[in-house]
C-alpha atoms as a PDB file:
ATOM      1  CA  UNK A   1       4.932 179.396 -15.367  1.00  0.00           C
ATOM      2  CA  UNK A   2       7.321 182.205 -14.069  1.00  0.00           C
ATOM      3  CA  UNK A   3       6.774 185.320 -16.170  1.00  0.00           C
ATOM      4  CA  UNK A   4      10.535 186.449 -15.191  1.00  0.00           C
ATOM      5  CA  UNK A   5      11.877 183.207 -16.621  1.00  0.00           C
ATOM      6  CA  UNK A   6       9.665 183.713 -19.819  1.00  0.00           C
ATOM      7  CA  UNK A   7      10.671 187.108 -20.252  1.00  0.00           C
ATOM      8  CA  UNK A   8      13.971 186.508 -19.803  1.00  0.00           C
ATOM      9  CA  UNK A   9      14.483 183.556 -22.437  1.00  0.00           C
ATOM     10  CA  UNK A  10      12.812 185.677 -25.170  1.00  0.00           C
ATOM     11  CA  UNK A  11      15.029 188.722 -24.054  1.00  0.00           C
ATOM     12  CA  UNK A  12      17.748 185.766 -25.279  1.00  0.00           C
ATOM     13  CA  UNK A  13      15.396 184.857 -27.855  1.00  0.00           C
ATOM     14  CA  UNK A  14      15.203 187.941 -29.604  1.00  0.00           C
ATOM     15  CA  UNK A  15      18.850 188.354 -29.365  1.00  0.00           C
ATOM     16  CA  UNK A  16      19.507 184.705 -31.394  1.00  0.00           C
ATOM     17  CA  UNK A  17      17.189 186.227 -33.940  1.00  0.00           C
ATOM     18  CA  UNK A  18      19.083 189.219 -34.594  1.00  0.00           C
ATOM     19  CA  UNK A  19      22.091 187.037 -34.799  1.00  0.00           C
ATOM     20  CA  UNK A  20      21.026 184.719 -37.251  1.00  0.00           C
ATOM     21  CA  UNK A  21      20.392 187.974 -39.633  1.00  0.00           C
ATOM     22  CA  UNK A  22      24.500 188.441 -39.280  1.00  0.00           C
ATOM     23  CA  UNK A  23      24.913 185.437 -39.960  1.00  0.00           C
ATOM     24  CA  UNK A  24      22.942 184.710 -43.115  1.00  0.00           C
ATOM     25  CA  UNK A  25      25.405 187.833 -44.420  1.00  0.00           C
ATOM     26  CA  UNK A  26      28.443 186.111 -44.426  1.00  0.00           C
ATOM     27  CA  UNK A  27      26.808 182.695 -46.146  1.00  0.00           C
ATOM     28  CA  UNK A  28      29.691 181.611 -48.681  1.00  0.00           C
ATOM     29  CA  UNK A  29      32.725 182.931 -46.411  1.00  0.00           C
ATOM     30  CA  UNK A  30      35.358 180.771 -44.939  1.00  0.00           C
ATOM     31  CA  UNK A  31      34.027 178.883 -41.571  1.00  0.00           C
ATOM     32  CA  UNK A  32      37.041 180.115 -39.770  1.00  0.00           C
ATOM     33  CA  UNK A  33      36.137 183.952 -40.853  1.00  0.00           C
ATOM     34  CA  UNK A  34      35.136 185.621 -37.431  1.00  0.00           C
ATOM     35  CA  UNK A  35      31.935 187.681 -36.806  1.00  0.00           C
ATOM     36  CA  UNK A  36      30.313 189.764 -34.601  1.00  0.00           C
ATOM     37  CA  UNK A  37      27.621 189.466 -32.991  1.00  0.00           C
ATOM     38  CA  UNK A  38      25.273 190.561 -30.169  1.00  0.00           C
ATOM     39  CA  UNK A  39      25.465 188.658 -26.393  1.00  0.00           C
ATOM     40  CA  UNK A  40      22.425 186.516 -26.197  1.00  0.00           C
ATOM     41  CA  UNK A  41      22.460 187.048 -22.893  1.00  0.00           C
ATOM     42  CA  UNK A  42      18.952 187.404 -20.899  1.00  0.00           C
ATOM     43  CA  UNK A  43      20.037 191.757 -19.776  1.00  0.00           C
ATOM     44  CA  UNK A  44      17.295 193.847 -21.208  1.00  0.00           C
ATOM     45  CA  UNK A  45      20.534 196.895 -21.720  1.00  0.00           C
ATOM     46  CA  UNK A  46      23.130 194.437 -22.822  1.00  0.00           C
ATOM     47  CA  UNK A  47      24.127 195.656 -26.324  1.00  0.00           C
ATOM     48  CA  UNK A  48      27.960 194.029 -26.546  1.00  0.00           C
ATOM     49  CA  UNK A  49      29.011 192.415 -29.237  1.00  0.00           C
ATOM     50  CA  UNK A  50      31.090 188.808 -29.107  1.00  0.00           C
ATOM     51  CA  UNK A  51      33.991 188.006 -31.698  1.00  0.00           C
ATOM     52  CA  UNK A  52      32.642 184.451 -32.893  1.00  0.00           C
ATOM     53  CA  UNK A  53      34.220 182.023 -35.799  1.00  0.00           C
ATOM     54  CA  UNK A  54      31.385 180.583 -38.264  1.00  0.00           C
ATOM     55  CA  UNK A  55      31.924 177.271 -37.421  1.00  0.00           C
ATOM     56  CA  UNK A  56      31.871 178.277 -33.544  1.00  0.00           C
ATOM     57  CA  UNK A  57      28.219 179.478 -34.265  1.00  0.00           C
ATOM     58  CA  UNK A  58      27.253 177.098 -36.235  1.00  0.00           C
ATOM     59  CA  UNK A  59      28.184 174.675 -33.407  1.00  0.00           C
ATOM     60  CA  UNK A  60      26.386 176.890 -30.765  1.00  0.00           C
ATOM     61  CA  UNK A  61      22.937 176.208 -33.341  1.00  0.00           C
ATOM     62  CA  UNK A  62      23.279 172.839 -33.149  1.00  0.00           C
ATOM     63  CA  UNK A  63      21.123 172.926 -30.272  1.00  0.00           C
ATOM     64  CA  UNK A  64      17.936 175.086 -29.674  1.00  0.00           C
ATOM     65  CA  UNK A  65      18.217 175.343 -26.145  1.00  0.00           C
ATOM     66  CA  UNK A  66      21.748 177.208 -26.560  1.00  0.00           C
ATOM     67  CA  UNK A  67      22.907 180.882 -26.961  1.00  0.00           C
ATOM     68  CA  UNK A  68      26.105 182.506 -27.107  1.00  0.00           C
ATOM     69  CA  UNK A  69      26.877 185.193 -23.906  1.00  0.00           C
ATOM     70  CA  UNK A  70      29.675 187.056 -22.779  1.00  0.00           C
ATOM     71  CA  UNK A  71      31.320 185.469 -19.739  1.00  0.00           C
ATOM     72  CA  UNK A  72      29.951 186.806 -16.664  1.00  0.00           C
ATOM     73  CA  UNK A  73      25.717 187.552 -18.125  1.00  0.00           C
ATOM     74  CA  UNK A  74      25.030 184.038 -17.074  1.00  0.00           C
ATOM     75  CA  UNK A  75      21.541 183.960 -15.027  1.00  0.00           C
ATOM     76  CA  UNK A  76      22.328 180.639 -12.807  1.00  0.00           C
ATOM     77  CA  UNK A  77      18.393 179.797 -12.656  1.00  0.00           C
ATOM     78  CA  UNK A  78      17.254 179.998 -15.890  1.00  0.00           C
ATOM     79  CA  UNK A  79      20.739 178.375 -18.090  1.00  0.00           C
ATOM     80  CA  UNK A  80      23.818 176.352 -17.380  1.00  0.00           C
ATOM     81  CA  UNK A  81      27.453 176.888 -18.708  1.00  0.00           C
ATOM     82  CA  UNK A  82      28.192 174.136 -21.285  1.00  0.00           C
ATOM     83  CA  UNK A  83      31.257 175.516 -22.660  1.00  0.00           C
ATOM     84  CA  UNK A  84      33.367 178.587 -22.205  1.00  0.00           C
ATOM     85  CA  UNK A  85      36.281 180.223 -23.545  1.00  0.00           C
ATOM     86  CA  UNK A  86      38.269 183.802 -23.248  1.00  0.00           C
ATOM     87  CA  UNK A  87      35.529 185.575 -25.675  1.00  0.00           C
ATOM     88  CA  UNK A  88      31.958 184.237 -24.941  1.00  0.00           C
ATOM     89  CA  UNK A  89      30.410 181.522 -23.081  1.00  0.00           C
ATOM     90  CA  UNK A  90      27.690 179.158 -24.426  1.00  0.00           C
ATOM     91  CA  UNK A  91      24.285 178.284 -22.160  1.00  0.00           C
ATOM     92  CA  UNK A  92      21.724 176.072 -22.461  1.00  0.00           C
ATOM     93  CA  UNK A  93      18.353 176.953 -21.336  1.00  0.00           C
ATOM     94  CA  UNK A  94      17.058 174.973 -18.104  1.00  0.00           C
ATOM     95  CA  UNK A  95      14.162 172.165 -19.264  1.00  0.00           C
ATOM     96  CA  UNK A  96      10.716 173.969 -18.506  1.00  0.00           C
ATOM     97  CA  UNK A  97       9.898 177.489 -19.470  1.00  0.00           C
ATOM     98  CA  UNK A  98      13.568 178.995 -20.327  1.00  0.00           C
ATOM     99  CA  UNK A  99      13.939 175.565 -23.037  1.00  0.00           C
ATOM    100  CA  UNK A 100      10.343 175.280 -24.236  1.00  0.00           C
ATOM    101  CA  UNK A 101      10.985 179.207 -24.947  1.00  0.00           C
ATOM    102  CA  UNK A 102      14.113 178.625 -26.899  1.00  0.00           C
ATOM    103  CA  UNK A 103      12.770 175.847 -28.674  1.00  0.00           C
ATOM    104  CA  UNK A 104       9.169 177.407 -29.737  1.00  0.00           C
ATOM    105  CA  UNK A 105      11.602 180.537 -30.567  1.00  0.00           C
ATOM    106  CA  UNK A 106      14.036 179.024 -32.768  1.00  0.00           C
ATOM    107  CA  UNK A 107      14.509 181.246 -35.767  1.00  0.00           C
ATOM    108  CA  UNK A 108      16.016 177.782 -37.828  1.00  0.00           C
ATOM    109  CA  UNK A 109      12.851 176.512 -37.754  1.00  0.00           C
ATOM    110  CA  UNK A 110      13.435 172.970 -36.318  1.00  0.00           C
ATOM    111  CA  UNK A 111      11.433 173.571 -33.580  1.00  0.00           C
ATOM    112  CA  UNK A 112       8.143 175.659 -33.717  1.00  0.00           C
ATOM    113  CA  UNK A 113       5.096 175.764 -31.013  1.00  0.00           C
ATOM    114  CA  UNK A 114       2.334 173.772 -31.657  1.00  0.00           C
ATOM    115  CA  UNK A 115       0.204 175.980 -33.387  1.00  0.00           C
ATOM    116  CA  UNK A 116       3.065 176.377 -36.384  1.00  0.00           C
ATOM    117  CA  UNK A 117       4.182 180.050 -35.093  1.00  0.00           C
ATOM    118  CA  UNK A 118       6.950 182.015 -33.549  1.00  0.00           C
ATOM    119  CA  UNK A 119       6.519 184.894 -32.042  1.00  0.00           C
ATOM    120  CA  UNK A 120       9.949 186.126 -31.060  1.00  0.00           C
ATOM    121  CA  UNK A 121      10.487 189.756 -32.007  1.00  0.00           C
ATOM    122  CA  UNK A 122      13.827 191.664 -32.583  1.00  0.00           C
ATOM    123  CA  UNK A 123      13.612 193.959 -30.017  1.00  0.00           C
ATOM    124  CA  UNK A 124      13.962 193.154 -26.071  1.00  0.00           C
ATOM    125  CA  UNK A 125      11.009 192.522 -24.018  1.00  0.00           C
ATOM    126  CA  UNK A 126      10.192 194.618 -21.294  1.00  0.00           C
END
């Protein structure tokens, strides 16, 4: 297992969390009310934020493996461009260590590790 790809996905990781807390504040508005929110991208100094419908993010969740980025953070080795527009991009995480990350990581609880814990933190990891 690649510590770089590791600490990259929960650099993303951590980022989804945060998001999710935005989120959760506008529960009851209008899906086509736009927030923002922070890049999800794998930088360790990326603070931007990304102009993002409801229903947009709620789309991006579908999938555990995805996270929302600005155009241009993509890391090639670790993700994949699934969709992309003038305002953010949306990755999924490459199967192995970047995906089982995401997936142990999820904040929605769908997936969890094995043991029944996350451990994804709110900060960016080092």
């Amino acid at each position: 297992m690649s510590s770089r790809e590791k600490r990259l996905a929960r650099n993303e990781a951590a980022c989804r969390e945060i998001n999710e807390k935005i989120e959760e504040a506008y529960q009851g508005e209008p899906p086509a009310n736009r927030i923002d929110i922070v890049c999800e991208c794998a930088r360790m100094t990326c603070d931007a934020g990304i102009d993002i419908t409801l229903d947009e993010y709620e789309d991006v969740r579908e999938d555990a493996r995805h996270f929302v980025i600005l155009p241009g953070h993509f890391v090639g080795d670790i993700e994949w461009i699934v969709y992309e527009n003038d305002r953010f991009a949306v990755v999924a995480k490459r199967e192995g260590v970047p995906a089982d990350v995401a997936r142990d990581e999820n904040p929605r609880g769908e997936e969890v590790t094995p043991s029944g814990g996350r451990t994804a933190t709110l900060s960016r990891i080092e």
